[in-house]
PDB file of C-alpha atoms in Angstrom:
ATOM      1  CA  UNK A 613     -96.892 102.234 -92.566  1.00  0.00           C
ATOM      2  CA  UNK A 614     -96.776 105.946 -91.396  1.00  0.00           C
ATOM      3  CA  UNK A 615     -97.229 109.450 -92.884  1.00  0.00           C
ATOM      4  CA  UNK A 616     -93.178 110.400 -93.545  1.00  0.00           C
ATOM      5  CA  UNK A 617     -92.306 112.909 -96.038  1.00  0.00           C
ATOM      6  CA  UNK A 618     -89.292 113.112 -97.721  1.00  0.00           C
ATOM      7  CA  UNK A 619     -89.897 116.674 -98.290  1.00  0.00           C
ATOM      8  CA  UNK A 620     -89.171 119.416 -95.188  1.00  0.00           C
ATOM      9  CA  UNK A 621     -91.539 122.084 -94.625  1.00  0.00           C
ATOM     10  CA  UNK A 622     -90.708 124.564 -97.170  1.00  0.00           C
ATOM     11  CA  UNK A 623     -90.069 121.831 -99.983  1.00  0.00           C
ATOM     12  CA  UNK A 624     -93.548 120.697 -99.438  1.00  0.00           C
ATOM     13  CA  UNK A 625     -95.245 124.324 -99.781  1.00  0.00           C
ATOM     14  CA  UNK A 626     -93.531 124.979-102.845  1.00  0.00           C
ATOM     15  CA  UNK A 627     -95.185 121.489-103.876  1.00  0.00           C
ATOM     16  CA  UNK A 628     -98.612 122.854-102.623  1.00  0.00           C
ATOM     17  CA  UNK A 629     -98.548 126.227-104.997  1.00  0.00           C
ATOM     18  CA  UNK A 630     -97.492 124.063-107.987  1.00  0.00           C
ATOM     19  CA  UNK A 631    -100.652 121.456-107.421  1.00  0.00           C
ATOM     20  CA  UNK A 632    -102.549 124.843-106.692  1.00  0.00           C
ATOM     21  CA  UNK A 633    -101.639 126.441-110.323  1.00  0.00           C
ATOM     22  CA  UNK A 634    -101.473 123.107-111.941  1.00  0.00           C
ATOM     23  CA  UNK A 635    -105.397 122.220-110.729  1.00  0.00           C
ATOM     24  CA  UNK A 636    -106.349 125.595-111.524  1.00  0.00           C
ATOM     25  CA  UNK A 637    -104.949 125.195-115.273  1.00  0.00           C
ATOM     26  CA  UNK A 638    -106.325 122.093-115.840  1.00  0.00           C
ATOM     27  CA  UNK A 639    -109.876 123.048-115.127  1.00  0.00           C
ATOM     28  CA  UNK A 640    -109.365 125.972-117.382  1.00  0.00           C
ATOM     29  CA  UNK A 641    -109.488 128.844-114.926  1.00  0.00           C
ATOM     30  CA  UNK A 642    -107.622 131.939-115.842  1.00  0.00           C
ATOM     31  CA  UNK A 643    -107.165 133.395-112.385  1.00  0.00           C
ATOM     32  CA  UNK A 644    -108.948 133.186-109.010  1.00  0.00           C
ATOM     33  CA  UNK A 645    -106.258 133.880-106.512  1.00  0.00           C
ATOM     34  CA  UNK A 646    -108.593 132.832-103.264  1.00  0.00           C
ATOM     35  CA  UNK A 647    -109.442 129.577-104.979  1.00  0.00           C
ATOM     36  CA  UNK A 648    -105.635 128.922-105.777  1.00  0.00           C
ATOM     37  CA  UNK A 649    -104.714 130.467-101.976  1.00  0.00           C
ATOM     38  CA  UNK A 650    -106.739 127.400-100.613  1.00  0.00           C
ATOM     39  CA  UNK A 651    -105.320 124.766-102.915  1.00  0.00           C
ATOM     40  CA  UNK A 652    -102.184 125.840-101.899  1.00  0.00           C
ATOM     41  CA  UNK A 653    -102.308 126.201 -98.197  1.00  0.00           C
ATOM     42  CA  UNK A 654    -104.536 123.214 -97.308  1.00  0.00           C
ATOM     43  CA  UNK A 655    -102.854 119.774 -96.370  1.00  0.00           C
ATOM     44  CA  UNK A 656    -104.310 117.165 -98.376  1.00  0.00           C
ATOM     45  CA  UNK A 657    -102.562 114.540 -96.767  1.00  0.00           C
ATOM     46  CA  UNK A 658    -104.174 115.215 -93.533  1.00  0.00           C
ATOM     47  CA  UNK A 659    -107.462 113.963 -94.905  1.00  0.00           C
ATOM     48  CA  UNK A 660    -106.505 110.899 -96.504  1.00  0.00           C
ATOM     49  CA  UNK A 661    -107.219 108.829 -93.656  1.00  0.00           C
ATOM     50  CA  UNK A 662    -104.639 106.486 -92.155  1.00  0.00           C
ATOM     51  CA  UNK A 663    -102.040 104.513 -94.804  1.00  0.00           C
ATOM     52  CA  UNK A 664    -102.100 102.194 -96.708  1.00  0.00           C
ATOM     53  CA  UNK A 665    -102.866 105.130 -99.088  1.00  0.00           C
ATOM     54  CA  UNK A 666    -105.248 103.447-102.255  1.00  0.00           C
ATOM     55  CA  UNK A 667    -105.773 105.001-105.754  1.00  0.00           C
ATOM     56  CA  UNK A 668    -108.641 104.510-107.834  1.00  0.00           C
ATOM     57  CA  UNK A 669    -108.157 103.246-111.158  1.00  0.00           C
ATOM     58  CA  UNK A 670    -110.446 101.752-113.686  1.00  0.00           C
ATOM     59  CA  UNK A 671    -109.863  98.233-112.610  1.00  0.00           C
ATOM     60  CA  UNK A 672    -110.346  98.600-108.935  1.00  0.00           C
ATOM     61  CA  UNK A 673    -107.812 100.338-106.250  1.00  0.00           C
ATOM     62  CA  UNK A 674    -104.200 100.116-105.746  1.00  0.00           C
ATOM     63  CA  UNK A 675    -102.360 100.669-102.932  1.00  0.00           C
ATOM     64  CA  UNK A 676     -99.405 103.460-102.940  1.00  0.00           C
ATOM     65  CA  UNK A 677     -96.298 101.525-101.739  1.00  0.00           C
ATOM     66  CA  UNK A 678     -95.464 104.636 -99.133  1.00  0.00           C
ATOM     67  CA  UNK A 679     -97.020 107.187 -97.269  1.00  0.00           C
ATOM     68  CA  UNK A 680     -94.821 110.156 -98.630  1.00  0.00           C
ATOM     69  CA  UNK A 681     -97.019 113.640 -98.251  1.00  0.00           C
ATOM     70  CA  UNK A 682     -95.494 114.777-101.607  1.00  0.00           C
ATOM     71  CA  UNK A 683     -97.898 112.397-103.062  1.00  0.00           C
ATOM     72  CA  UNK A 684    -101.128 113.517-102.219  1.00  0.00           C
ATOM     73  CA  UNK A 685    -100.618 116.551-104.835  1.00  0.00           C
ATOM     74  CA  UNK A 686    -102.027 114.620-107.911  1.00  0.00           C
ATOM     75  CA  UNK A 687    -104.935 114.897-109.670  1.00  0.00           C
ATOM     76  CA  UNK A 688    -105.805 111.324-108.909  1.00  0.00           C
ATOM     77  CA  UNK A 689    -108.573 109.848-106.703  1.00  0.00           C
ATOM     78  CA  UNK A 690    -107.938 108.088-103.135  1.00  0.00           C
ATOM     79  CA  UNK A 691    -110.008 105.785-101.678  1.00  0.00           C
ATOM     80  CA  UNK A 692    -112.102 107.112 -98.632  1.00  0.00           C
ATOM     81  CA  UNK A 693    -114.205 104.217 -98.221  1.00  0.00           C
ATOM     82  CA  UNK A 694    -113.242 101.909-101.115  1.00  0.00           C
ATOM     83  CA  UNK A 695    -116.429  99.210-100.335  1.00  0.00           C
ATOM     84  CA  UNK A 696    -118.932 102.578-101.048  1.00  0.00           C
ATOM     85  CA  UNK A 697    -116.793 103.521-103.914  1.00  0.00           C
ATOM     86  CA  UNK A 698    -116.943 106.731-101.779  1.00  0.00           C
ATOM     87  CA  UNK A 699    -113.298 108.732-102.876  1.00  0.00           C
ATOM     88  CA  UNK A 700    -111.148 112.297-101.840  1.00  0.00           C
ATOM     89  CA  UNK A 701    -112.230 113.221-105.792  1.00  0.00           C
ATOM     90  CA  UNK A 702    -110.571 114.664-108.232  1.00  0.00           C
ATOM     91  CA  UNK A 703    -108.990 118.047-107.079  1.00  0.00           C
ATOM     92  CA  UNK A 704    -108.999 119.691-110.743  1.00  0.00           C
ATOM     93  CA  UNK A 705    -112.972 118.687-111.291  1.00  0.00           C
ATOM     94  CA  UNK A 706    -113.683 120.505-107.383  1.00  0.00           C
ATOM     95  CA  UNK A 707    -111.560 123.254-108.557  1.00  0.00           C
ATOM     96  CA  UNK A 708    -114.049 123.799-110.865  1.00  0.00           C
ATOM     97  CA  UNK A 709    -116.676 123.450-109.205  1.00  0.00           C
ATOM     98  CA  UNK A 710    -115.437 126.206-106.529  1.00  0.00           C
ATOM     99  CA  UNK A 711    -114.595 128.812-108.928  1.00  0.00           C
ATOM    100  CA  UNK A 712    -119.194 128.434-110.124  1.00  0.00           C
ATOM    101  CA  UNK A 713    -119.398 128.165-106.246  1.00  0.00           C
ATOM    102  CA  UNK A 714    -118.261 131.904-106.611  1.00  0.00           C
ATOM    103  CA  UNK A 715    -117.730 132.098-102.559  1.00  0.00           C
ATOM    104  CA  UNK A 716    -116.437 135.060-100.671  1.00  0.00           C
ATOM    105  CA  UNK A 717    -116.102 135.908 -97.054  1.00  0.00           C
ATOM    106  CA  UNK A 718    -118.705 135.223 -94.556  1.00  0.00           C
ATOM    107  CA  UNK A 719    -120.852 132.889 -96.643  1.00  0.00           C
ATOM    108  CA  UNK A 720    -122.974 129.865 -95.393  1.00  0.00           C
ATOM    109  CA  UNK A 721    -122.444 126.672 -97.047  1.00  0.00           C
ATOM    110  CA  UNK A 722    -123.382 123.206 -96.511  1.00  0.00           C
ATOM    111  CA  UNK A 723    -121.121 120.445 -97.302  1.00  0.00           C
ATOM    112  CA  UNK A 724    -123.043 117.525 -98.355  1.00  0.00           C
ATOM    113  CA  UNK A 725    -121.157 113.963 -98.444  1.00  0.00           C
ATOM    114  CA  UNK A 726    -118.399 115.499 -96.910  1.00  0.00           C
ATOM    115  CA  UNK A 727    -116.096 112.524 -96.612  1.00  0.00           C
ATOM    116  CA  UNK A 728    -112.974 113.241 -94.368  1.00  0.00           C
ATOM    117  CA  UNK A 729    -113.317 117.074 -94.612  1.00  0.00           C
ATOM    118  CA  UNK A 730    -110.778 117.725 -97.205  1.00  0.00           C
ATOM    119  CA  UNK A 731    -113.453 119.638-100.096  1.00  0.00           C
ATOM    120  CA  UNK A 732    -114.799 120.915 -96.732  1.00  0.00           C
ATOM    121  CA  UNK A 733    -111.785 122.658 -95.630  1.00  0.00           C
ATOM    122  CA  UNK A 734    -111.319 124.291 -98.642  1.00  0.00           C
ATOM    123  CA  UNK A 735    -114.691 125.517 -98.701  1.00  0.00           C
ATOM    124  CA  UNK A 736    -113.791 126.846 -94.812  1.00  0.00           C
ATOM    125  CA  UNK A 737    -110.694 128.927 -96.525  1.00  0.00           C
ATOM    126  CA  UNK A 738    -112.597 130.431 -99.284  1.00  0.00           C
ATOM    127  CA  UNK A 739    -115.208 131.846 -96.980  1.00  0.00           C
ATOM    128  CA  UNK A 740    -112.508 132.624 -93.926  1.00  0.00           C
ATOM    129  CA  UNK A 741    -113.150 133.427 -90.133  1.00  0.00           C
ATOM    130  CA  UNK A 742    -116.662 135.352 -90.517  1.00  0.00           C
ATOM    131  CA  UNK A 743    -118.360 132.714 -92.771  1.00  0.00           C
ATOM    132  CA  UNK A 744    -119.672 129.174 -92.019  1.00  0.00           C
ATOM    133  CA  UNK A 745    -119.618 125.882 -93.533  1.00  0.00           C
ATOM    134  CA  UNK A 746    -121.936 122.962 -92.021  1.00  0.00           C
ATOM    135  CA  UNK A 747    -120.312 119.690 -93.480  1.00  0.00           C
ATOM    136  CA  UNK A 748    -122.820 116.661 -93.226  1.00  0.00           C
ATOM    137  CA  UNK A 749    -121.454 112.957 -93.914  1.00  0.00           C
ATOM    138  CA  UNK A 750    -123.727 109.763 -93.250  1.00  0.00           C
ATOM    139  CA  UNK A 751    -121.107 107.532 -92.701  1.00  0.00           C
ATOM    140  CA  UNK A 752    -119.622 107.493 -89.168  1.00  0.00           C
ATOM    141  CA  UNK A 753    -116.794 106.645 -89.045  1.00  0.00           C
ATOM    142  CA  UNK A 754    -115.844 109.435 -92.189  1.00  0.00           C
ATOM    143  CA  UNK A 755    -117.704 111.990 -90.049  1.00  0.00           C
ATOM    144  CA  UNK A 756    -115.893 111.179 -87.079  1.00  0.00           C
ATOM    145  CA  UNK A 757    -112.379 111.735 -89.277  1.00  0.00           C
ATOM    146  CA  UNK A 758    -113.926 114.702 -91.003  1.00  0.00           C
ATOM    147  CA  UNK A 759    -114.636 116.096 -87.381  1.00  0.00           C
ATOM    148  CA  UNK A 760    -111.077 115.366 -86.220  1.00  0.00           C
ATOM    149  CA  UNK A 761    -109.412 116.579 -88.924  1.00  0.00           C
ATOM    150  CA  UNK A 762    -111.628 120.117 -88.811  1.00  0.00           C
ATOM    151  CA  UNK A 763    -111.161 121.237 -85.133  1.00  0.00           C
ATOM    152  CA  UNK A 764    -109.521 123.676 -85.798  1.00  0.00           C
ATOM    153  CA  UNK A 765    -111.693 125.490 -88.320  1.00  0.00           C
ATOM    154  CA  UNK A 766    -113.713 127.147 -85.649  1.00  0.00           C
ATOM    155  CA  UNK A 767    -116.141 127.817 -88.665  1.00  0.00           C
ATOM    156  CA  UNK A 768    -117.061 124.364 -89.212  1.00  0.00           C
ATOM    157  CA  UNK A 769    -119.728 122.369 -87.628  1.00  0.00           C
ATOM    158  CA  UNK A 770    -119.856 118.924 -89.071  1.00  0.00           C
ATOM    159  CA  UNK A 771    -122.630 116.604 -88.627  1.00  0.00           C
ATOM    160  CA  UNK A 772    -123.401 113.054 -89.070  1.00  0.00           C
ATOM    161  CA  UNK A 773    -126.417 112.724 -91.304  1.00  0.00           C
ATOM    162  CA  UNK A 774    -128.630 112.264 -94.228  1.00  0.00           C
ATOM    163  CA  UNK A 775    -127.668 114.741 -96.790  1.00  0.00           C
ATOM    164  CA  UNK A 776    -131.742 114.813 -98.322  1.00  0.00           C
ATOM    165  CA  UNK A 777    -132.355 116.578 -94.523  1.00  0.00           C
ATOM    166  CA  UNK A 778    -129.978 119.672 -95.258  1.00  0.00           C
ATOM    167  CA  UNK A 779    -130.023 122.558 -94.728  1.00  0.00           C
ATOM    168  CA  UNK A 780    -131.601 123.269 -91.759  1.00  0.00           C
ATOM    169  CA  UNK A 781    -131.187 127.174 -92.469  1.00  0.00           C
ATOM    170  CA  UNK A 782    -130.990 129.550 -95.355  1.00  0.00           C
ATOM    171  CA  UNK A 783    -127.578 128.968 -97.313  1.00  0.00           C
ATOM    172  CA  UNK A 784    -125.547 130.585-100.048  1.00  0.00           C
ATOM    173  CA  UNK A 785    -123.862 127.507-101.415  1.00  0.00           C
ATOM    174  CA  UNK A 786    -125.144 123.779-101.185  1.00  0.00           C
ATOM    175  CA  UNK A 787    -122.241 122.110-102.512  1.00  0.00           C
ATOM    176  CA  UNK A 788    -122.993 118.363-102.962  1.00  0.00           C
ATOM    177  CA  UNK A 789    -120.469 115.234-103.318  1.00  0.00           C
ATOM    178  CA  UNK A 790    -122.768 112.360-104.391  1.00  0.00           C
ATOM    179  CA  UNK A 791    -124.685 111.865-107.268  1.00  0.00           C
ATOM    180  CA  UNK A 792    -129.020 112.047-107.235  1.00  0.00           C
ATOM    181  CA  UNK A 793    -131.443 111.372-109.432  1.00  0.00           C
ATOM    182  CA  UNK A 794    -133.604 114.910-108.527  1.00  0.00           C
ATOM    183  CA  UNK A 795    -132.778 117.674-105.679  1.00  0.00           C
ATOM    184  CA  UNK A 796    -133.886 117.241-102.387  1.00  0.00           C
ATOM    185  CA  UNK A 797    -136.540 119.432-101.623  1.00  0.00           C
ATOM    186  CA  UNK A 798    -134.398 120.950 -98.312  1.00  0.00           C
ATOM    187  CA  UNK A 799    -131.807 122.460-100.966  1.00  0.00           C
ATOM    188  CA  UNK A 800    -134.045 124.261-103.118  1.00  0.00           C
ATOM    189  CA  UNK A 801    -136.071 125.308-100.084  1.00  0.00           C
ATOM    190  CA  UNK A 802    -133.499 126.576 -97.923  1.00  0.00           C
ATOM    191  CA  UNK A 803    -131.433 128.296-101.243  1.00  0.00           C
ATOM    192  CA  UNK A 804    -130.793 132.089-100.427  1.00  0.00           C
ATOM    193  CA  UNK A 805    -131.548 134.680-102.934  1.00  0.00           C
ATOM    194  CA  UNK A 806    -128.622 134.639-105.272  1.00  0.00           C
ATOM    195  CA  UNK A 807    -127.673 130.924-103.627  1.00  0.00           C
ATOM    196  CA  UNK A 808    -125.903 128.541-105.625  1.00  0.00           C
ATOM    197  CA  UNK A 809    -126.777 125.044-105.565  1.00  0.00           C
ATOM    198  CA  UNK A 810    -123.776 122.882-107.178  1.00  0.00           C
ATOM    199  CA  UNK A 811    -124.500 118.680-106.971  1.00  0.00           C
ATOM    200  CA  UNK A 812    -124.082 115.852-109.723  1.00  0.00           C
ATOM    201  CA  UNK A 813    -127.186 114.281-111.367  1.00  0.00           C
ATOM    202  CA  UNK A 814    -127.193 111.274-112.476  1.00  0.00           C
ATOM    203  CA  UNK A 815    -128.727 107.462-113.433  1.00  0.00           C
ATOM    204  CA  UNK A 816    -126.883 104.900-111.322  1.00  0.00           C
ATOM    205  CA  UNK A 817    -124.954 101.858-112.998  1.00  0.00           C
ATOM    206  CA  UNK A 818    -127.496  98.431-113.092  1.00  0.00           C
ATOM    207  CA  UNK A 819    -124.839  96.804-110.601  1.00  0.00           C
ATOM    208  CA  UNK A 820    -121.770  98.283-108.985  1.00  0.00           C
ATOM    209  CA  UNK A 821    -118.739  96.612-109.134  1.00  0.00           C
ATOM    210  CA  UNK A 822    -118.340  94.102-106.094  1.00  0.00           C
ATOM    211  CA  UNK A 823    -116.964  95.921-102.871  1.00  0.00           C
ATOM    212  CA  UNK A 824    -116.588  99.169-105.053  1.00  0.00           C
ATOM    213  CA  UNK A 825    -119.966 101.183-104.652  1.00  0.00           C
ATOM    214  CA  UNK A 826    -122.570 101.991-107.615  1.00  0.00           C
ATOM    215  CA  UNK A 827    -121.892 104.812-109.493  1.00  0.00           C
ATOM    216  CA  UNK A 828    -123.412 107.022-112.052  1.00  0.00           C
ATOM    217  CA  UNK A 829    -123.674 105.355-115.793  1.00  0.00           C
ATOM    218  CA  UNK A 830    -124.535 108.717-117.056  1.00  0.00           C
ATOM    219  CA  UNK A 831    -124.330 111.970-114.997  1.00  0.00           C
ATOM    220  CA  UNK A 832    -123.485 115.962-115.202  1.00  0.00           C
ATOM    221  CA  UNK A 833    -122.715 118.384-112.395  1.00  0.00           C
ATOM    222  CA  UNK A 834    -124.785 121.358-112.488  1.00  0.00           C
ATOM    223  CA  UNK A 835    -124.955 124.967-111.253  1.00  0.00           C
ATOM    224  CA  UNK A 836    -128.262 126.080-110.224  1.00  0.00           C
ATOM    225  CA  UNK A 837    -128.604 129.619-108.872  1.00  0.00           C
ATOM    226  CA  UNK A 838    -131.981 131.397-107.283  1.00  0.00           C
ATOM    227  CA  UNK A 839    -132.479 134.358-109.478  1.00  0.00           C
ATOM    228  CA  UNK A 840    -136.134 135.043-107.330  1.00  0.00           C
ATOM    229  CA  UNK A 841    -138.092 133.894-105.501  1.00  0.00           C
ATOM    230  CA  UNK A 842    -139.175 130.967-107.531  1.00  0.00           C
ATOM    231  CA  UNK A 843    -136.741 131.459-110.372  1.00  0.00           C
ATOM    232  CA  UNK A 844    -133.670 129.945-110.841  1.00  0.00           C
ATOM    233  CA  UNK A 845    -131.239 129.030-113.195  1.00  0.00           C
ATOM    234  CA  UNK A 846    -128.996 125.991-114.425  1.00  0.00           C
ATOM    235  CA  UNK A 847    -125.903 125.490-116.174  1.00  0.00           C
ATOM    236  CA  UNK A 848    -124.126 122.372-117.157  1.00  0.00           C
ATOM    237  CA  UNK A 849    -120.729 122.452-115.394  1.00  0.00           C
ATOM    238  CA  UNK A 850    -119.472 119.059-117.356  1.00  0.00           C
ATOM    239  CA  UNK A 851    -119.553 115.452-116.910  1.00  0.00           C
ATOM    240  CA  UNK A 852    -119.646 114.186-113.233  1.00  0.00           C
ATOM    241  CA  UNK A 853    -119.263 110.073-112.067  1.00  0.00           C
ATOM    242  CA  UNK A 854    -120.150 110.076-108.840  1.00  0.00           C
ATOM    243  CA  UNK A 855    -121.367 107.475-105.908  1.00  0.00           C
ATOM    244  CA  UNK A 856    -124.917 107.665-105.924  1.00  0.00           C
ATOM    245  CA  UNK A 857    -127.604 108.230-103.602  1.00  0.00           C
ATOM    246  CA  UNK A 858    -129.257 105.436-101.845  1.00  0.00           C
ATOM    247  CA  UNK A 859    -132.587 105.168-100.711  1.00  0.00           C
ATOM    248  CA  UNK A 860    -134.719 108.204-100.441  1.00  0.00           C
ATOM    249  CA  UNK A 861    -137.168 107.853-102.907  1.00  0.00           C
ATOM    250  CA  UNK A 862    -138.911 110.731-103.376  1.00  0.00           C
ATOM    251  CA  UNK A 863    -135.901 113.442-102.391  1.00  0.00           C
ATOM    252  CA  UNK A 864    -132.848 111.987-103.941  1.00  0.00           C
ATOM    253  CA  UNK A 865    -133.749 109.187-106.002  1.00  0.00           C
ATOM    254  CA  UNK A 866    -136.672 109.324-108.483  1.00  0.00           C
ATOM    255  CA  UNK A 867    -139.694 106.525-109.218  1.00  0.00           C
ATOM    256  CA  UNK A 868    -138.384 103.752-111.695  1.00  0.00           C
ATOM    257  CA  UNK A 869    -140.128 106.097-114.553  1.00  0.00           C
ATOM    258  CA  UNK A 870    -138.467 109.174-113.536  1.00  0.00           C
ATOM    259  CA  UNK A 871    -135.279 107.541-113.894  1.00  0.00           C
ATOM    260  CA  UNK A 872    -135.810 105.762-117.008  1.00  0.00           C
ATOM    261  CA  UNK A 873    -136.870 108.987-118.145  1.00  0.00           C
ATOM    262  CA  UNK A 874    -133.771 110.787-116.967  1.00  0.00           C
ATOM    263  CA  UNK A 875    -131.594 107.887-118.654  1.00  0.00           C
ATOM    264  CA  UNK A 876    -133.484 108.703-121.975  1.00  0.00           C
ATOM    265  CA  UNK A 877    -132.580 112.310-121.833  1.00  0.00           C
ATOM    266  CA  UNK A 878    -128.885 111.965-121.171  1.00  0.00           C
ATOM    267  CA  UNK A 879    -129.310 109.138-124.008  1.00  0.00           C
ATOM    268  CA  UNK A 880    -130.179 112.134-126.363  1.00  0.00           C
ATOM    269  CA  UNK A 881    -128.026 114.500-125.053  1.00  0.00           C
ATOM    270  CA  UNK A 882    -128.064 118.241-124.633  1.00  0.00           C
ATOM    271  CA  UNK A 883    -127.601 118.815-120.950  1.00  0.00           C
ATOM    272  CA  UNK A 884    -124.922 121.284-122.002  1.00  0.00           C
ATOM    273  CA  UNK A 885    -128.015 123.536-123.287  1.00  0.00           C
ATOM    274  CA  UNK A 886    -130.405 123.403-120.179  1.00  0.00           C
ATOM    275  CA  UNK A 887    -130.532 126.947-118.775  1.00  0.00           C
ATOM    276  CA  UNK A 888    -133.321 126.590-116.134  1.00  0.00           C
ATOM    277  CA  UNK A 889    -134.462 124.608-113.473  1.00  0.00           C
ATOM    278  CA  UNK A 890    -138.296 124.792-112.734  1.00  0.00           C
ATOM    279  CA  UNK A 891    -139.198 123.832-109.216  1.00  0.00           C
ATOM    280  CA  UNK A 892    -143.089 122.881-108.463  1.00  0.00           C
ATOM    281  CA  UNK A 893    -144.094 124.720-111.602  1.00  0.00           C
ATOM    282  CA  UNK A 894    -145.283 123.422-115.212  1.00  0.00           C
ATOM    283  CA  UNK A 895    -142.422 122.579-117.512  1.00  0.00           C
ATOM    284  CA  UNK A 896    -141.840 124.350-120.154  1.00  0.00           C
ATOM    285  CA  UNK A 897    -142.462 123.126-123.927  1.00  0.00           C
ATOM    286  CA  UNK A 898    -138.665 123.231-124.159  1.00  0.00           C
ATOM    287  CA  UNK A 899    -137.760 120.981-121.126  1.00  0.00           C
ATOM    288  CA  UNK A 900    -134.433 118.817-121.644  1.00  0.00           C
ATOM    289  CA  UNK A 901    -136.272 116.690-118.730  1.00  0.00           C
ATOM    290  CA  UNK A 902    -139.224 116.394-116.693  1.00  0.00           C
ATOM    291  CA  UNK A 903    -139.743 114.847-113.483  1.00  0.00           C
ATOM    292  CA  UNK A 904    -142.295 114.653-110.309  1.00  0.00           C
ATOM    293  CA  UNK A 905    -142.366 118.953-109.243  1.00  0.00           C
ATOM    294  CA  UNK A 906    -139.720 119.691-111.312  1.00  0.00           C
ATOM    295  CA  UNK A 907    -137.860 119.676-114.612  1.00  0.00           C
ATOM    296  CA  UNK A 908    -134.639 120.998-116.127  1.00  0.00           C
ATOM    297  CA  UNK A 909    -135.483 123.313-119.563  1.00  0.00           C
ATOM    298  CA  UNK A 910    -133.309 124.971-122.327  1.00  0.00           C
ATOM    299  CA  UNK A 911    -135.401 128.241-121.958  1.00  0.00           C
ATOM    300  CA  UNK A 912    -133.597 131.077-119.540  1.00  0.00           C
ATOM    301  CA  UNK A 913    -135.496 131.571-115.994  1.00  0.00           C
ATOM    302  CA  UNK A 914    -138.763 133.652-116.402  1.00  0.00           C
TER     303      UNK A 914
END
């Protein structure tokens, strides 16, 4: 099966701005023409990886019968590397996402679980020729696509690697793709003043389902943003599912009390209300949830 559109050239970028305004309206954002620029000029398709094209649905994956362009631009989830559960996400829920990224030319960001590059290449458009985006995948044979598929961004370097190990440098954006049960230490450390950190958190699933990954039983993307030197903020930016974190104990996945701990607070809810993150400092007597060096609060940074 090959990659044949129905649709010529022209057809297909009118079929581009569409997705573009549709994703945009369906994450409830009034107007951010860069944001809706990249939707609308970046090829999905090209980072779908080879056909058979696969959907995810709730029972598993199902295959697309045809390899037709026109049908990457959906807000639906293909399957990267369906045995990981690993995915090219939802477009409408990174949309989001971007527009707290709040990203302008010549910003540093690191990409982390980068996939094939697609979220990446967006990322490369939003901060153009004069900014940089590091994208860093552990699986090799997604980082080798992700690296074909982004030669031509001169602005991207994309490395095969543990995400828990970047940054290497000071960023403006860590933009994360997998779901963790606490921040590495690397992504607050390396967070430039008036950085935003965007990743999901989350308590994995008891068991995955066979050949499909384990992913997050209860989770929430957040937006964490250095305010000072050892200030920062949080906000919740909604409900995230992703493929979690293995291994790493320590930087990305928390001690078995941590995480029943973090399962009881997403039990009682309120992550909509946390307004804080406190990094290596007491927790506040208002803390939604409190881990090893760090803890999540409903109080504002101070």
């Amino acid at each position: 099966m090959s990659v044949v559109s129905t649709f010529d050239d022209r057809e297909l970028a009118t079929v581009r701005r569409a997705y573009a305004r549709q994703m945009l309206a369906v994450a409830g954002i009034d107007r951010d023409p860069a944001l809706e620029a990249a939707f609308a000029t970046v090829p999905r398709e090209r980072y779908l990886g080879p056909p058979p094209w696969r959907i995810a649905r709730f029972t598993g994956y199902a295959v697309i019968p045809e390899a037709d362009p026109v049908l990457a631009y959906q807000d639906v989830l293909f399957a990267l590397s369906p045995e990981r559960g690993v995915n090219n996400g939802s477009p409408s829920l990174h949309a989001g996402w971007l527009h707290h990224a709040g990203l302008r030319p010549g910003g540093r960001v690191v990409h982390l679980g980068a996939g094939t590059g697609y979220y990446t290449a967006l990322l490369a458009h939003l901060v153009g020729a004069s900014g940089h985006v590091v994208a860093v995948e552990s699986e090799r044979r997604l980082a080798d696509l992700a690296r074909s598929n982004l030669a031509d961004l001169a602005q991207v370097t994309v490395v095969e690697g543990d995400g828990a190990d970047w940054p290497r440098d000071k960023a403006d954006c860590i933009y994360v793709n997998f779901s963790v049960e606490r921040p590495a230490p690397a992504w607050i450390d390396h967070l430039d003043a008036g950085g935003r950190l965007i990743f999901p958190l989350g308590v994995p699933r008891p068991e995955g389902r066979p050949g499909a990954g384990r992913h997050a039983l209860h989770g929430a993307a957040l937006r964490v943003e250095r305010r000072d030197a050892d200030l920062f903020s949080a906000a919740w930016l909604g409900p995230a599912f992703f493929v979690c974190a293995e291994g790493g104990e320590g930087r990305l996945v928390g001690s078995e009390a941590e995480r029943e701990a973090l399962k009881a607070a997403f039990t009682r809810g309120g992550v909509e209300f946390v307004r804080s993150l406190r990094w290596r400092r007491s927790p506040s007597a208002r803390s939604w949830f409190t881990g090893s060096g760090w803890s999540l609060s409903y109080d504002e940074p101070g």
